[in-house]
Structures are given as C-alpha cells and as structure tokens.
C-alpha cells in the first residue's frame, strides 16, 4: 500500500472509530420518469417534472427509503407516443432503474401499455384514460393513478341531480378519456333518469359546437328545441375554457360542469369560468380547508410547498407526488426486486395527497371514487362547492 493510500485509510479509520464501524452504503432507488417536456404537451410535462423533483427532495429529507435515497432519471418523450415507448424500453433495459412514472399522455399510455405489461419493471401511469384491456390486473406491472372515467361520470351526474337538471348536453374530447367518460355519463344518466343528449365533439369551431349544444341537440316532442338544463364539458384545460366562453357568449347561465380532465391551475386565467363546477380531488382548493387530520395536514403541507416553490398550485402535481410515495413505501415493504415490488404496490392502501388510494391485484387503478369532490369557480379561482 502506498503512503497516500495508507494515510487515507488511517484518516478514515480515525474518523469512524474503526473500519468495522463504518456506516453501510446508502442504496440508490432509481425512478425513471417519461414526461412530455417539449412539444404540445410540454406545460403538463413541466408540472409533473417540478412535482417529482420537489417530492424526491422531500422524501429523501424525511428518510422515506430505509437506508437509501430516491434518485430521479427523466426522459423527454417530446409529446410523442413512439418516443415514449422507446423511453420505456430504455428504463426496462437499465438494471439500475427500480420503477417508472409516466405522464398524462393518453396516446402514450395506449402505445406503451402492452410493452409495460410484457415486462417486469413496475410503472405508474398518470394518464387519465383507462388502462387498456389485457394490460392490467393480477401480475401486471402497470398501474394508474388519476381519476377514472366511470368515477368522474358518477360524480358529475350526482352534481346534475343535485342541481335538478333533467335535460343535459355534453361536449367531449375525442381521445380515450373523453370517449370513456361520455360512455360512462350515458350509463350513469340513464340510471338516474336524466335525458342526456348525444355528445358533441369538442373539436372544430367553438361557435358551431355552441350552436349544437344549445339549439340543435335537445328536441321536444312537438319538434321545438329546448335549452339544456346543464352542459357537461369533457375537455382538457386549454380547450374547456374556450368552450365555456362560447356558452357565455350565447348568454347561457345554467349549470356548466367540467370533468376532471379540465383541472389545471388553482387560479384561473379566464373569469368566464366563474360559476362552473369541476370534479376533482379537493386538494386543488386546499387553502379553503382546515388541516384537521394528519391526512389533511399532509395535503396542506404539499399544497404550500408546491405553491412556494413554483408560484401557484397545479392540479396534477399531487398525483406525481403520490406515485413516488407509493413506490417508496413498496420498496420498504418488498425491496427492489421487480416481482416483489409489483406485489407490494398491488396491495397498497394509502390516504394520499390526492385522497384514498386502494390498489388490489385485480384493480391496478388505485384512485378511489371517494377521492373526488365538487369544486366551483368564483373570483377566478377554485373553491370547494357549497
């Protein structure tokens, strides 16, 4: 041994008391993230990137991983489903990657779901669309953490009934989530004896869509047209305000209800949304609430931390933070072996930031119906309704 090396060993031994007393090396739990950081979905991707980075920092400070720390590896899918698939393959090939989180791109989920299901790497998707048939359930490493179309529809129909709506118009996005929500709305409305008009596609001219919603879609028995008692908007956070503005331009003042798909900022950029209802986890309006339970206190802390770090709360940030919490808890329970980690996630029951999460071997979409509540816009921000 050279003199320098000997001195280094002696100094190390002196600092630790003895070599045998040295603390064991921390394990690195690497989490991959496939996000849209460029292209048309870059704003949504940036929200998740910020949330993941902040939550990794907080969980490491809390010592969430027993004798270890979380490490985040981010890949940009450029808002492209094909690139997303390549990113998933890269994470699957990397033996250091323990699990992955993917963003809210429905097309990316549709493209990558068979790939994930055929592999071993546990992946939690934050996309709104239902997990494709045959890619989830017992033994699959694919999970979802976002509102489900059926739960979204049930909450919206409950709202419509409470507002005494009988005749309802619907405008919907044509993507997987929009179509699934429209179908679920039809079933839920029929069970509550609501008259639901055929959905109008959210694409195209706002003026044309508004005309169809208000004047062409609900025919009376005598052939005349009646204005709907309510309009349900199933569209993303960019399109939904445009559609609401079209309704307001026609002086429509009855109930307008937005699906969870429309949720984004706490503070709204368009006052025309005032009076609208939104179906979403109540953390989006956390500053309206009292932190009266440990769960509410944790939600309040995350809400404040994210707001302080990034200047305003964003709706999907809680899902990203919860995904990391779920993975960290599963690693502590089952270790980093893919099969054991998948089995641990499958039995996760957590009062999360977004609300109650319950995974089972047969249900890999863990956000429960009880996590959803109704918010209402007033003074250009969201509040708990009522």
Short mmCIF file of C-alpha atoms in Angstrom, two decimals:
data_model
loop_
_atom_site.label_atom_id
_atom_site.label_comp_id
_atom_site.label_asym_id
_atom_site.label_seq_id
_atom_site.Cartn_x
_atom_site.Cartn_y
_atom_site.Cartn_z
CA UNK A 1 0.00 0.00 0.00
CA UNK A 2 1.34 3.46 -0.92
CA UNK A 3 1.87 6.12 1.71
CA UNK A 4 -1.01 8.28 0.47
CA UNK A 5 -3.40 5.33 0.48
CA UNK A 6 -2.27 4.31 3.95
CA UNK A 7 -2.85 7.83 5.25
CA UNK A 8 -6.33 7.86 3.69
CA UNK A 9 -7.22 4.56 5.37
CA UNK A 10 -5.90 5.77 8.73
CA UNK A 11 -7.83 9.02 8.49
CA UNK A 12 -10.99 7.11 7.57
CA UNK A 13 -10.50 4.72 10.46
CA UNK A 14 -9.82 7.57 12.88
CA UNK A 15 -12.95 9.40 11.77
CA UNK A 16 -15.20 6.35 12.17
CA UNK A 17 -13.60 4.75 15.23
CA UNK A 18 -12.81 1.58 13.24
CA UNK A 19 -13.33 0.28 9.74
CA UNK A 20 -15.87 -2.25 11.01
CA UNK A 21 -17.98 0.61 12.41
CA UNK A 22 -18.36 2.37 9.04
CA UNK A 23 -21.99 3.08 8.09
CA UNK A 24 -23.32 0.86 5.32
CA UNK A 25 -23.52 2.50 1.92
CA UNK A 26 -26.89 4.01 1.09
CA UNK A 27 -28.79 2.21 -1.64
CA UNK A 28 -29.93 4.27 -4.62
CA UNK A 29 -33.53 3.67 -5.66
CA UNK A 30 -33.67 4.99 -9.23
CA UNK A 31 -37.08 6.08 -10.52
CA UNK A 32 -37.47 6.73 -14.23
CA UNK A 33 -39.86 9.41 -15.47
CA UNK A 34 -41.19 9.52 -19.03
CA UNK A 35 -42.54 13.06 -19.49
CA UNK A 36 -43.55 15.44 -22.27
CA UNK A 37 -41.00 18.22 -21.79
CA UNK A 38 -41.19 19.51 -25.36
CA UNK A 39 -43.92 19.55 -27.98
CA UNK A 40 -47.59 20.42 -27.46
CA UNK A 41 -47.86 18.77 -24.03
CA UNK A 42 -44.75 20.41 -22.58
CA UNK A 43 -46.60 22.51 -19.99
CA UNK A 44 -48.24 19.41 -18.48
CA UNK A 45 -44.88 17.65 -18.53
CA UNK A 46 -43.18 20.54 -16.75
CA UNK A 47 -45.76 20.43 -13.95
CA UNK A 48 -45.00 16.76 -13.33
CA UNK A 49 -41.24 17.27 -13.58
CA UNK A 50 -41.41 20.03 -10.96
CA UNK A 51 -43.61 17.93 -8.69
CA UNK A 52 -41.41 14.83 -8.97
CA UNK A 53 -38.23 16.76 -8.28
CA UNK A 54 -39.74 18.50 -5.26
CA UNK A 55 -41.19 15.29 -3.86
CA UNK A 56 -37.93 13.37 -4.29
CA UNK A 57 -36.16 16.10 -2.32
CA UNK A 58 -38.77 16.00 0.44
CA UNK A 59 -38.89 12.20 0.70
CA UNK A 60 -35.11 11.99 0.89
CA UNK A 61 -35.06 14.64 3.63
CA UNK A 62 -37.68 12.60 5.51
CA UNK A 63 -35.66 9.38 5.13
CA UNK A 64 -38.56 7.73 3.30
CA UNK A 65 -36.33 4.95 1.93
CA UNK A 66 -34.83 2.82 4.69
CA UNK A 67 -31.05 3.23 4.40
CA UNK A 68 -31.40 4.70 0.95
CA UNK A 69 -32.45 7.59 -1.21
CA UNK A 70 -34.58 8.19 -4.27
CA UNK A 71 -32.87 9.22 -7.49
CA UNK A 72 -34.90 10.58 -10.40
CA UNK A 73 -33.99 9.94 -14.05
CA UNK A 74 -36.09 11.95 -16.53
CA UNK A 75 -36.53 11.28 -20.24
CA UNK A 76 -38.38 13.63 -22.62
CA UNK A 77 -40.87 11.87 -24.91
CA UNK A 78 -41.40 15.08 -26.94
CA UNK A 79 -45.19 14.59 -26.68
CA UNK A 80 -44.83 11.59 -29.00
CA UNK A 81 -46.14 8.10 -28.22
CA UNK A 82 -43.38 6.38 -30.20
CA UNK A 83 -40.68 8.21 -28.27
CA UNK A 84 -42.47 7.34 -25.04
CA UNK A 85 -42.26 3.66 -25.98
CA UNK A 86 -38.51 3.98 -26.60
CA UNK A 87 -38.11 5.64 -23.21
CA UNK A 88 -39.92 2.77 -21.51
CA UNK A 89 -37.66 0.27 -23.28
CA UNK A 90 -34.61 2.20 -22.07
CA UNK A 91 -35.84 2.10 -18.48
CA UNK A 92 -36.59 -1.62 -18.77
CA UNK A 93 -33.07 -2.31 -20.06
CA UNK A 94 -31.42 -0.32 -17.27
CA UNK A 95 -30.81 -2.68 -14.36
CA UNK A 96 -30.44 0.30 -12.00
CA UNK A 97 -33.99 1.53 -12.63
CA UNK A 98 -36.36 0.28 -9.93
CA UNK A 99 -39.67 1.67 -11.24
CA UNK A 100 -41.00 4.37 -13.53
CA UNK A 101 -43.66 7.07 -13.62
CA UNK A 102 -45.24 8.19 -16.90
CA UNK A 103 -47.14 11.39 -17.68
CA UNK A 104 -50.74 12.24 -18.58
CA UNK A 105 -50.47 11.49 -22.32
CA UNK A 106 -53.36 9.11 -23.14
CA UNK A 107 -51.88 8.18 -26.53
CA UNK A 108 -48.59 7.34 -24.81
CA UNK A 109 -50.39 5.05 -22.38
CA UNK A 110 -52.19 3.28 -25.22
CA UNK A 111 -48.88 2.76 -27.06
CA UNK A 112 -46.75 1.71 -24.08
CA UNK A 113 -49.24 -0.35 -22.04
CA UNK A 114 -48.62 -3.66 -23.88
CA UNK A 115 -44.88 -3.06 -23.62
CA UNK A 116 -45.06 -2.46 -19.87
CA UNK A 117 -47.39 -5.41 -19.32
CA UNK A 118 -44.99 -7.73 -21.15
CA UNK A 119 -42.06 -6.64 -18.99
CA UNK A 120 -41.24 -6.66 -15.30
CA UNK A 121 -40.49 -3.03 -14.44
CA UNK A 122 -43.32 -1.53 -12.33
CA UNK A 123 -44.76 1.58 -13.99
CA UNK A 124 -47.31 4.02 -12.56
CA UNK A 125 -49.11 5.97 -15.26
CA UNK A 126 -50.60 9.40 -14.51
CA UNK A 127 -52.71 9.33 -17.68
CA UNK A 128 -56.45 9.83 -17.32
CA UNK A 129 -57.51 7.11 -19.77
CA UNK A 130 -58.47 3.66 -18.50
CA UNK A 131 -55.71 1.06 -18.58
CA UNK A 132 -56.13 -0.84 -21.87
CA UNK A 133 -57.78 -4.25 -21.69
CA UNK A 134 -55.34 -7.07 -21.10
CA UNK A 135 -52.56 -4.84 -19.74
CA UNK A 136 -53.57 -4.57 -16.08
CA UNK A 137 -54.74 -6.85 -13.31
CA UNK A 138 -53.02 -9.50 -11.24
CA UNK A 139 -49.39 -9.99 -12.21
CA UNK A 140 -49.12 -6.95 -14.47
CA UNK A 141 -46.54 -4.30 -13.52
CA UNK A 142 -48.71 -1.49 -14.96
CA UNK A 143 -50.62 0.78 -12.58
CA UNK A 144 -52.59 4.01 -12.89
CA UNK A 145 -53.02 6.96 -10.53
CA UNK A 146 -55.53 9.50 -11.87
CA UNK A 147 -59.32 9.93 -11.85
CA UNK A 148 -61.19 7.14 -13.63
CA UNK A 149 -63.78 7.97 -16.32
CA UNK A 150 -66.53 5.99 -14.57
CA UNK A 151 -65.92 7.73 -11.24
CA UNK A 152 -65.72 11.11 -12.97
CA UNK A 153 -69.07 10.46 -14.66
CA UNK A 154 -70.78 9.30 -11.46
CA UNK A 155 -69.68 12.40 -9.56
CA UNK A 156 -70.83 14.67 -12.39
CA UNK A 157 -74.24 13.00 -12.59
CA UNK A 158 -74.65 13.29 -8.81
CA UNK A 159 -73.97 17.02 -9.22
CA UNK A 160 -76.51 17.33 -12.04
CA UNK A 161 -79.18 15.62 -9.96
CA UNK A 162 -78.45 17.94 -7.03
CA UNK A 163 -78.86 20.88 -9.42
CA UNK A 164 -82.25 19.50 -10.54
CA UNK A 165 -81.11 19.17 -14.14
CA UNK A 166 -83.30 16.98 -16.34
CA UNK A 167 -82.07 17.67 -19.87
CA UNK A 168 -78.28 17.67 -20.28
CA UNK A 169 -75.98 18.44 -23.21
CA UNK A 170 -72.44 17.04 -23.42
CA UNK A 171 -69.37 18.16 -25.33
CA UNK A 172 -66.46 15.76 -25.23
CA UNK A 173 -62.87 15.33 -26.29
CA UNK A 174 -62.43 12.52 -28.81
CA UNK A 175 -59.44 10.92 -27.05
CA UNK A 176 -59.64 7.74 -24.94
CA UNK A 177 -60.58 9.55 -21.71
CA UNK A 178 -63.23 11.69 -23.37
CA UNK A 179 -64.88 8.76 -25.10
CA UNK A 180 -64.82 6.60 -21.97
CA UNK A 181 -66.25 9.42 -19.85
CA UNK A 182 -69.01 10.14 -22.38
CA UNK A 183 -70.00 6.47 -22.38
CA UNK A 184 -69.94 6.36 -18.57
CA UNK A 185 -72.04 9.55 -18.43
CA UNK A 186 -74.64 7.84 -20.60
CA UNK A 187 -74.85 4.87 -18.25
CA UNK A 188 -74.91 6.99 -15.08
CA UNK A 189 -77.50 9.39 -16.51
CA UNK A 190 -79.79 6.53 -17.55
CA UNK A 191 -79.66 5.07 -14.04
CA UNK A 192 -80.75 8.46 -12.64
CA UNK A 193 -83.36 9.06 -15.37
CA UNK A 194 -81.63 12.09 -16.87
CA UNK A 195 -82.17 12.99 -20.53
CA UNK A 196 -78.64 13.07 -21.94
CA UNK A 197 -78.25 14.36 -25.49
CA UNK A 198 -75.85 12.72 -27.92
CA UNK A 199 -72.31 14.01 -27.21
CA UNK A 200 -70.95 16.79 -29.40
CA UNK A 201 -67.28 16.54 -30.41
CA UNK A 202 -65.06 19.18 -28.77
CA UNK A 203 -63.04 19.69 -31.95
CA UNK A 204 -63.86 22.32 -34.55
CA UNK A 205 -65.37 25.80 -34.37
CA UNK A 206 -66.48 26.90 -30.90
CA UNK A 207 -69.44 28.75 -32.45
CA UNK A 208 -70.57 25.61 -34.26
CA UNK A 209 -70.19 23.49 -31.12
CA UNK A 210 -72.16 26.02 -29.06
CA UNK A 211 -75.00 26.05 -31.58
CA UNK A 212 -75.23 22.27 -31.46
CA UNK A 213 -75.18 22.20 -27.66
CA UNK A 214 -77.81 24.87 -27.12
CA UNK A 215 -80.09 24.87 -30.14
CA UNK A 216 -79.86 21.65 -32.14
CA UNK A 217 -79.40 18.88 -29.66
CA UNK A 218 -82.45 18.54 -27.40
CA UNK A 219 -85.69 18.16 -29.34
CA UNK A 220 -89.08 18.39 -27.66
CA UNK A 221 -91.88 16.00 -28.61
CA UNK A 222 -93.51 18.83 -30.60
CA UNK A 223 -90.33 19.35 -32.63
CA UNK A 224 -89.20 22.50 -30.85
CA UNK A 225 -85.79 22.80 -29.22
CA UNK A 226 -85.29 23.39 -25.52
CA UNK A 227 -82.23 24.87 -23.91
CA UNK A 228 -80.45 22.24 -21.79
CA UNK A 229 -80.65 22.48 -18.02
CA UNK A 230 -76.93 21.79 -17.84
CA UNK A 231 -73.91 21.34 -20.09
CA UNK A 232 -71.12 18.89 -19.26
CA UNK A 233 -67.70 19.71 -20.72
CA UNK A 234 -65.26 16.81 -21.04
CA UNK A 235 -62.14 18.52 -22.38
CA UNK A 236 -58.62 19.46 -21.36
CA UNK A 237 -57.56 22.63 -19.53
CA UNK A 238 -56.81 24.52 -22.76
CA UNK A 239 -59.99 23.61 -24.64
CA UNK A 240 -62.52 23.69 -21.78
CA UNK A 241 -62.29 27.48 -21.16
CA UNK A 242 -62.81 28.12 -24.88
CA UNK A 243 -65.96 26.02 -24.88
CA UNK A 244 -67.26 27.73 -21.74
CA UNK A 245 -66.57 31.13 -23.34
CA UNK A 246 -68.74 30.06 -26.29
CA UNK A 247 -71.60 29.23 -23.94
CA UNK A 248 -71.21 32.55 -22.11
CA UNK A 249 -71.25 34.44 -25.41
CA UNK A 250 -74.69 32.94 -26.04
CA UNK A 251 -75.83 34.14 -22.58
CA UNK A 252 -76.10 30.60 -21.26
CA UNK A 253 -76.33 30.93 -17.46
CA UNK A 254 -77.42 27.47 -16.34
CA UNK A 255 -75.20 24.75 -14.86
CA UNK A 256 -71.86 24.09 -16.57
CA UNK A 257 -69.92 21.13 -15.17
CA UNK A 258 -66.34 20.28 -16.12
CA UNK A 259 -64.85 16.80 -15.90
CA UNK A 260 -61.61 16.14 -14.04
CA UNK A 261 -59.82 16.37 -17.40
CA UNK A 262 -60.18 20.18 -17.28
CA UNK A 263 -58.34 20.67 -13.98
CA UNK A 264 -55.09 22.60 -14.04
CA UNK A 265 -54.38 25.83 -12.14
CA UNK A 266 -55.90 26.90 -8.84
CA UNK A 267 -56.06 30.49 -10.08
CA UNK A 268 -57.92 30.76 -13.38
CA UNK A 269 -56.83 32.82 -16.34
CA UNK A 270 -60.38 33.33 -17.60
CA UNK A 271 -63.13 34.85 -15.44
CA UNK A 272 -65.69 33.25 -17.76
CA UNK A 273 -65.18 30.04 -15.80
CA UNK A 274 -66.69 31.65 -12.70
CA UNK A 275 -69.77 29.70 -11.69
CA UNK A 276 -68.62 26.49 -13.38
CA UNK A 277 -68.30 23.27 -11.42
CA UNK A 278 -65.33 20.89 -11.53
CA UNK A 279 -64.98 17.29 -10.44
CA UNK A 280 -61.54 16.78 -8.84
CA UNK A 281 -59.72 15.85 -5.61
CA UNK A 282 -60.24 18.68 -3.09
CA UNK A 283 -56.52 19.34 -2.62
CA UNK A 284 -56.84 21.77 -5.55
CA UNK A 285 -58.71 24.07 -3.14
CA UNK A 286 -56.69 23.12 -0.06
CA UNK A 287 -56.37 26.66 1.22
CA UNK A 288 -60.17 26.64 1.76
CA UNK A 289 -59.84 23.78 4.23
CA UNK A 290 -58.77 23.23 7.83
CA UNK A 291 -55.95 20.72 8.37
CA UNK A 292 -57.95 18.83 11.00
CA UNK A 293 -56.49 15.35 10.39
CA UNK A 294 -52.98 14.03 9.68
CA UNK A 295 -54.05 13.40 6.07
CA UNK A 296 -55.31 16.97 5.65
CA UNK A 297 -52.15 18.30 7.31
CA UNK A 298 -50.01 16.40 4.78
CA UNK A 299 -52.13 17.73 1.91
CA UNK A 300 -51.83 21.26 3.24
CA UNK A 301 -48.04 20.91 3.55
CA UNK A 302 -47.70 19.69 -0.04
CA UNK A 303 -50.02 22.40 -1.32
CA UNK A 304 -47.96 25.06 0.48
CA UNK A 305 -44.60 23.57 -0.55
CA UNK A 306 -45.52 23.34 -4.23
CA UNK A 307 -47.06 26.82 -4.22
CA UNK A 308 -43.98 28.29 -2.54
CA UNK A 309 -41.60 26.56 -4.93
CA UNK A 310 -43.42 27.26 -8.20
CA UNK A 311 -45.68 30.25 -7.58
CA UNK A 312 -49.08 28.56 -7.80
CA UNK A 313 -50.68 25.17 -7.30
CA UNK A 314 -51.24 22.86 -10.29
CA UNK A 315 -53.80 20.08 -10.22
CA UNK A 316 -51.78 17.07 -11.40
CA UNK A 317 -48.81 17.71 -9.11
CA UNK A 318 -50.44 15.69 -6.33
CA UNK A 319 -50.68 12.56 -8.49
CA UNK A 320 -46.95 12.73 -9.24
CA UNK A 321 -46.09 13.16 -5.57
CA UNK A 322 -48.36 10.27 -4.60
CA UNK A 323 -46.78 7.97 -7.20
CA UNK A 324 -43.37 8.48 -5.59
CA UNK A 325 -44.82 7.92 -2.11
CA UNK A 326 -46.37 4.64 -3.28
CA UNK A 327 -43.11 3.44 -4.81
CA UNK A 328 -41.09 4.40 -1.72
CA UNK A 329 -43.47 2.54 0.60
CA UNK A 330 -43.46 -0.50 -1.68
CA UNK A 331 -39.64 -0.56 -1.80
CA UNK A 332 -39.52 -0.55 2.00
CA UNK A 333 -42.08 -3.35 2.08
CA UNK A 334 -40.95 -5.57 -0.77
CA UNK A 335 -37.47 -4.42 -1.79
CA UNK A 336 -36.37 -3.59 -5.32
CA UNK A 337 -36.85 -7.00 -6.93
CA UNK A 338 -39.38 -6.25 -9.72
CA UNK A 339 -41.82 -9.05 -8.86
CA UNK A 340 -41.78 -8.29 -5.14
CA UNK A 341 -42.09 -4.56 -5.78
CA UNK A 342 -45.06 -5.12 -8.09
CA UNK A 343 -46.70 -7.33 -5.46
CA UNK A 344 -46.15 -4.65 -2.81
CA UNK A 345 -47.72 -1.94 -4.99
CA UNK A 346 -50.68 -4.25 -5.69
CA UNK A 347 -51.62 -4.21 -2.02
CA UNK A 348 -51.03 -0.50 -1.35
CA UNK A 349 -53.65 1.24 0.77
CA UNK A 350 -52.78 4.86 1.39
CA UNK A 351 -54.51 8.06 2.43
CA UNK A 352 -52.59 10.02 -0.16
CA UNK A 353 -52.35 13.68 -1.09
CA UNK A 354 -54.96 13.13 -3.80
CA UNK A 355 -57.26 11.17 -1.49
CA UNK A 356 -57.75 7.49 -0.66
CA UNK A 357 -55.69 5.13 -2.83
CA UNK A 358 -56.51 1.43 -2.85
CA UNK A 359 -54.71 -0.97 -5.17
CA UNK A 360 -55.56 -4.67 -5.29
CA UNK A 361 -54.25 -7.49 -7.50
CA UNK A 362 -57.40 -7.15 -9.62
CA UNK A 363 -57.60 -3.34 -9.55
CA UNK A 364 -54.48 -1.53 -10.74
CA UNK A 365 -56.20 1.87 -10.95
CA UNK A 366 -55.86 2.97 -7.36
CA UNK A 367 -57.54 6.37 -7.00
CA UNK A 368 -60.89 5.67 -5.34
CA UNK A 369 -64.26 7.33 -6.10
CA UNK A 370 -64.11 8.84 -2.60
CA UNK A 371 -61.11 10.92 -3.67
CA UNK A 372 -63.30 13.09 -5.93
CA UNK A 373 -65.28 16.11 -4.83
CA UNK A 374 -67.05 19.03 -6.49
CA UNK A 375 -65.36 22.42 -6.75
CA UNK A 376 -66.79 25.67 -8.07
CA UNK A 377 -65.06 28.65 -9.64
CA UNK A 378 -65.56 32.07 -8.05
CA UNK A 379 -63.46 35.21 -8.36
CA UNK A 380 -61.21 33.42 -10.88
CA UNK A 381 -60.16 30.54 -8.64
CA UNK A 382 -61.45 27.16 -7.50
CA UNK A 383 -63.22 26.66 -4.17
CA UNK A 384 -64.98 23.69 -2.61
CA UNK A 385 -68.58 23.85 -3.79
CA UNK A 386 -71.12 24.68 -1.13
#
